[in-house]
Amino acid sequence: MKCFDCGAEMLASTTTHFVDLKKCIVIVKNVPCFECEQCGEKYYTDEVAQRLDEIVESLSRFMTEIAVVDYSANSVA
Ligand SMILES: [Zn+2]
């Protein structure tokens, strides 16, 4: 996979996904991604992006201020 910004090679990595929903904040750790070795641009596959949406959606229903979850945790179904 090539970086959309600079065209350099992107390497498989993990990152921390941070979402500010105004009423609350969601932090998802250990999210698989591709990271550009040159400019540091990060990219999620469609599958990962969809899973992140589901995690944030399910958490936002019952959380109050801040939630920290691990991407691979199955507690958020
Ligand atoms: Zn790049």
Coordinates of N, CA, C and O and ligand atoms in Angstrom, one line a residue:
M1 N 0.8 -1.2 0.0 CA 0.0 0.0 0.0 C 0.9 1.3 0.0 O 1.9 1.3 0.7
K2 N 0.5 2.3 -0.8 CA 1.3 3.5 -0.9 C 0.5 4.6 -0.2 O -0.7 4.7 -0.2
C3 N 1.3 5.5 0.4 CA 0.8 6.7 1.1 C 0.1 7.6 0.1 O 0.6 7.9 -1.0
F4 N -1.1 8.1 0.5 CA -1.9 9.0 -0.4 C -1.3 10.4 -0.4 O -1.5 11.1 -1.4
D5 N -0.5 10.7 0.6 CA 0.1 12.0 0.7 C 1.4 12.1 -0.1 O 1.6 13.0 -1.0
C6 N 2.3 11.2 0.2 CA 3.7 11.4 -0.4 C 4.1 10.2 -1.3 O 5.1 10.3 -2.0
G7 N 3.3 9.1 -1.3 CA 3.6 8.0 -2.2 C 4.6 7.0 -1.7 O 4.9 6.1 -2.4
A8 N 5.1 7.2 -0.5 CA 6.0 6.3 0.1 C 5.3 5.0 0.6 O 4.0 5.0 0.7
E9 N 6.0 4.0 0.9 CA 5.4 2.7 1.3 C 4.8 2.9 2.7 O 5.3 3.6 3.6
M10 N 3.6 2.3 2.9 CA 3.0 2.3 4.2 C 3.2 0.9 4.9 O 3.0 -0.1 4.3
L11 N 3.5 1.0 6.2 CA 3.7 -0.2 6.9 C 2.6 -0.5 7.9 O 2.0 0.4 8.5
A12 N 2.3 -1.8 8.1 CA 1.3 -2.2 9.1 C 1.8 -1.8 10.5 O 2.9 -2.0 10.9
S13 N 0.9 -1.2 11.2 CA 1.2 -0.7 12.6 C -0.1 -0.7 13.4 O -1.1 -1.2 13.0
T14 N 0.0 -0.2 14.6 CA -1.1 0.0 15.4 C -1.1 1.5 16.0 O -0.1 2.1 16.1
T15 N -2.3 2.0 16.3 CA -2.4 3.4 16.8 C -3.5 3.5 17.8 O -4.2 2.5 18.1
T16 N -3.6 4.6 18.4 CA -4.7 4.9 19.3 C -5.7 5.8 18.7 O -5.3 6.9 18.2
H17 N -6.9 5.4 18.6 CA -8.0 6.2 17.9 C -8.7 7.0 18.9 O -9.2 6.5 20.0
F18 N -8.9 8.3 18.7 CA -9.4 9.2 19.6 C -10.6 9.9 19.0 O -10.5 10.5 17.9
V19 N -11.8 9.9 19.7 CA -13.0 10.5 19.2 C -13.6 11.4 20.2 O -13.9 11.0 21.3
D20 N -13.9 12.7 19.8 CA -14.5 13.6 20.8 C -16.0 13.7 20.3 O -16.3 14.3 19.3
L21 N -16.9 13.2 21.2 CA -18.3 13.2 20.8 C -19.1 14.4 21.5 O -20.3 14.3 21.7
K22 N -18.3 15.4 21.9 CA -18.9 16.5 22.7 C -19.3 16.1 24.1 O -18.7 16.7 25.1
K23 N -20.2 15.3 24.2 CA -20.7 14.9 25.6 C -19.7 13.9 26.2 O -19.8 13.6 27.4
C24 N -18.9 13.2 25.4 CA -18.0 12.2 25.9 C -16.8 12.0 25.0 O -16.8 12.5 23.8
I25 N -15.8 11.3 25.5 CA -14.6 11.1 24.7 C -14.4 9.6 24.7 O -14.5 8.9 25.7
V26 N -14.1 9.0 23.5 CA -13.8 7.6 23.3 C -12.4 7.4 22.9 O -11.9 8.1 21.9
I27 N -11.6 6.6 23.6 CA -10.3 6.3 23.2 C -10.2 4.8 23.0 O -10.5 4.0 23.8
V28 N -9.8 4.4 21.7 CA -9.6 3.0 21.4 C -8.2 2.7 21.2 O -7.5 3.3 20.3
K29 N -7.6 1.8 22.0 CA -6.2 1.5 21.9 C -5.9 0.3 21.0 O -6.8 -0.6 20.7
N30 N -4.7 0.2 20.5 CA -4.2 -0.9 19.7 C -5.1 -1.1 18.4 O -5.4 -2.3 18.1
V31 N -5.4 -0.1 17.7 CA -6.1 -0.2 16.5 C -5.2 -0.5 15.3 O -4.2 0.3 15.1
P32 N -5.4 -1.6 14.6 CA -4.5 -1.8 13.5 C -4.7 -0.8 12.4 O -5.8 -0.4 12.0
C33 N -3.6 -0.4 11.8 CA -3.6 0.7 10.8 C -2.4 0.5 9.9 O -1.5 -0.3 10.2
F34 N -2.3 1.3 8.8 CA -1.1 1.4 8.0 C -0.5 2.8 8.3 O -1.2 3.8 8.3
E35 N 0.8 2.8 8.5 CA 1.5 4.1 8.8 C 2.6 4.4 7.7 O 3.4 3.5 7.5
C36 N 2.6 5.6 7.2 CA 3.6 5.9 6.2 C 5.0 6.1 6.9 O 5.1 6.8 7.9
E37 N 6.0 5.4 6.3 CA 7.3 5.5 7.0 C 8.0 6.8 6.7 O 9.0 7.1 7.3
Q38 N 7.4 7.6 5.8 CA 8.1 8.9 5.5 C 7.4 10.1 6.2 O 8.1 10.8 6.8
C39 N 6.1 10.2 6.0 CA 5.4 11.4 6.6 C 4.6 11.1 7.8 O 4.1 12.0 8.5
G40 N 4.4 9.8 8.1 CA 3.6 9.4 9.4 C 2.1 9.4 9.2 O 1.4 9.2 10.2
E41 N 1.6 9.6 8.0 CA 0.2 9.6 7.7 C -0.3 8.2 8.1 O 0.3 7.2 7.7
K42 N -1.5 8.2 8.8 CA -2.1 6.9 9.1 C -3.4 6.6 8.3 O -4.1 7.5 8.0
Y43 N -3.6 5.4 8.0 CA -4.8 5.0 7.2 C -5.4 3.7 7.8 O -4.7 2.8 8.1
Y44 N -6.7 3.7 7.9 CA -7.5 2.6 8.4 C -8.1 1.9 7.2 O -8.5 2.5 6.2
T45 N -8.1 0.5 7.2 CA -8.8 -0.2 6.2 C -10.3 0.0 6.4 O -10.8 0.4 7.5
D46 N -11.2 -0.2 5.4 CA -12.6 -0.1 5.5 C -13.2 -0.9 6.7 O -14.0 -0.5 7.4
E47 N -12.6 -2.1 6.8 CA -13.1 -3.0 7.9 C -12.8 -2.5 9.2 O -13.6 -2.5 10.1
V48 N -11.6 -1.9 9.4 CA -11.2 -1.3 10.7 C -12.1 -0.1 11.0 O -12.6 0.1 12.1
A49 N -12.3 0.8 10.0 CA -13.0 2.0 10.2 C -14.5 1.7 10.6 O -15.0 2.3 11.4
Q50 N -15.0 0.6 10.0 CA -16.4 0.2 10.3 C -16.5 -0.3 11.7 O -17.4 0.0 12.5
R51 N -15.5 -1.1 12.1 CA -15.4 -1.7 13.5 C -15.3 -0.5 14.5 O -16.0 -0.5 15.5
L52 N -14.5 0.5 14.2 CA -14.4 1.6 15.1 C -15.7 2.4 15.2 O -16.1 2.8 16.3
D53 N -16.4 2.5 14.1 CA -17.7 3.2 14.2 C -18.7 2.4 15.1 O -19.4 3.0 15.9
E54 N -18.6 1.1 15.0 CA -19.5 0.2 15.9 C -19.1 0.4 17.3 O -20.0 0.4 18.2
I55 N -17.8 0.4 17.6 CA -17.3 0.5 19.0 C -17.8 1.9 19.6 O -18.4 1.9 20.7
V56 N -17.6 2.9 18.8 CA -17.9 4.3 19.3 C -19.5 4.4 19.5 O -19.9 4.9 20.5
E57 N -20.2 3.8 18.5 CA -21.7 3.9 18.6 C -22.2 3.2 19.8 O -23.0 3.7 20.5
S58 N -21.7 2.0 20.1 CA -22.2 1.2 21.2 C -21.8 1.8 22.5 O -22.5 1.9 23.5
L59 N -20.6 2.4 22.6 CA -20.1 3.0 23.8 C -20.9 4.3 24.1 O -21.2 4.6 25.2
S60 N -21.2 5.1 23.1 CA -21.8 6.4 23.2 C -23.2 6.3 23.8 O -23.8 7.3 24.3
R61 N -23.8 5.1 23.8 CA -25.2 4.9 24.3 C -25.2 5.0 25.8 O -26.2 5.4 26.4
F62 N -24.2 4.5 26.4 CA -24.3 4.4 27.9 C -23.2 5.0 28.7 O -23.2 5.0 29.9
M63 N -22.2 5.6 28.0 CA -21.1 6.2 28.7 C -21.4 7.6 29.1 O -22.3 8.2 28.5
T64 N -20.7 8.1 30.0 CA -20.9 9.5 30.5 C -19.8 10.5 30.0 O -20.1 11.4 29.3
E65 N -18.6 10.3 30.4 CA -17.6 11.3 30.1 C -16.5 10.7 29.2 O -16.1 11.3 28.2
I66 N -15.9 9.6 29.7 CA -14.7 9.1 28.9 C -14.7 7.6 29.0 O -15.0 7.0 30.0
A67 N -14.3 7.0 27.9 CA -14.2 5.6 27.8 C -12.9 5.2 27.1 O -12.6 5.8 26.1
V68 N -12.2 4.2 27.7 CA -11.0 3.7 27.1 C -11.2 2.2 26.9 O -11.4 1.5 27.8
V69 N -11.1 1.8 25.6 CA -11.3 0.4 25.3 C -10.1 -0.1 24.4 O -9.5 0.7 23.8
D70 N -9.9 -1.4 24.4 CA -9.0 -2.0 23.5 C -9.7 -2.5 22.3 O -10.8 -3.0 22.4
Y71 N -9.1 -2.2 21.1 CA -9.7 -2.6 19.8 C -10.1 -4.0 19.8 O -11.1 -4.4 19.3
S72 N -9.2 -4.9 20.4 CA -9.4 -6.3 20.3 C -10.3 -6.9 21.3 O -10.7 -8.1 21.3
A73 N -10.8 -6.0 22.3 CA -11.7 -6.5 23.4 C -13.0 -6.8 22.8 O -13.6 -6.1 22.0
N74 N -13.6 -8.0 23.3 CA -14.9 -8.4 22.8 C -16.0 -7.9 23.6 O -17.2 -8.2 23.4
S75 N -15.7 -7.1 24.6 CA -16.8 -6.7 25.6 C -17.7 -5.7 24.9 O -18.8 -5.5 25.3
V76 N -17.3 -5.1 23.8 CA -18.1 -4.1 23.1 C -18.6 -4.8 21.8 O -18.0 -4.8 20.8
A77 N -19.8 -5.4 21.9 CA -20.3 -6.1 20.8 C -21.5 -5.3 20.1 O -22.1 -4.5 20.7
Ligands
ZN1 ZN 3.5 9.6 3.4

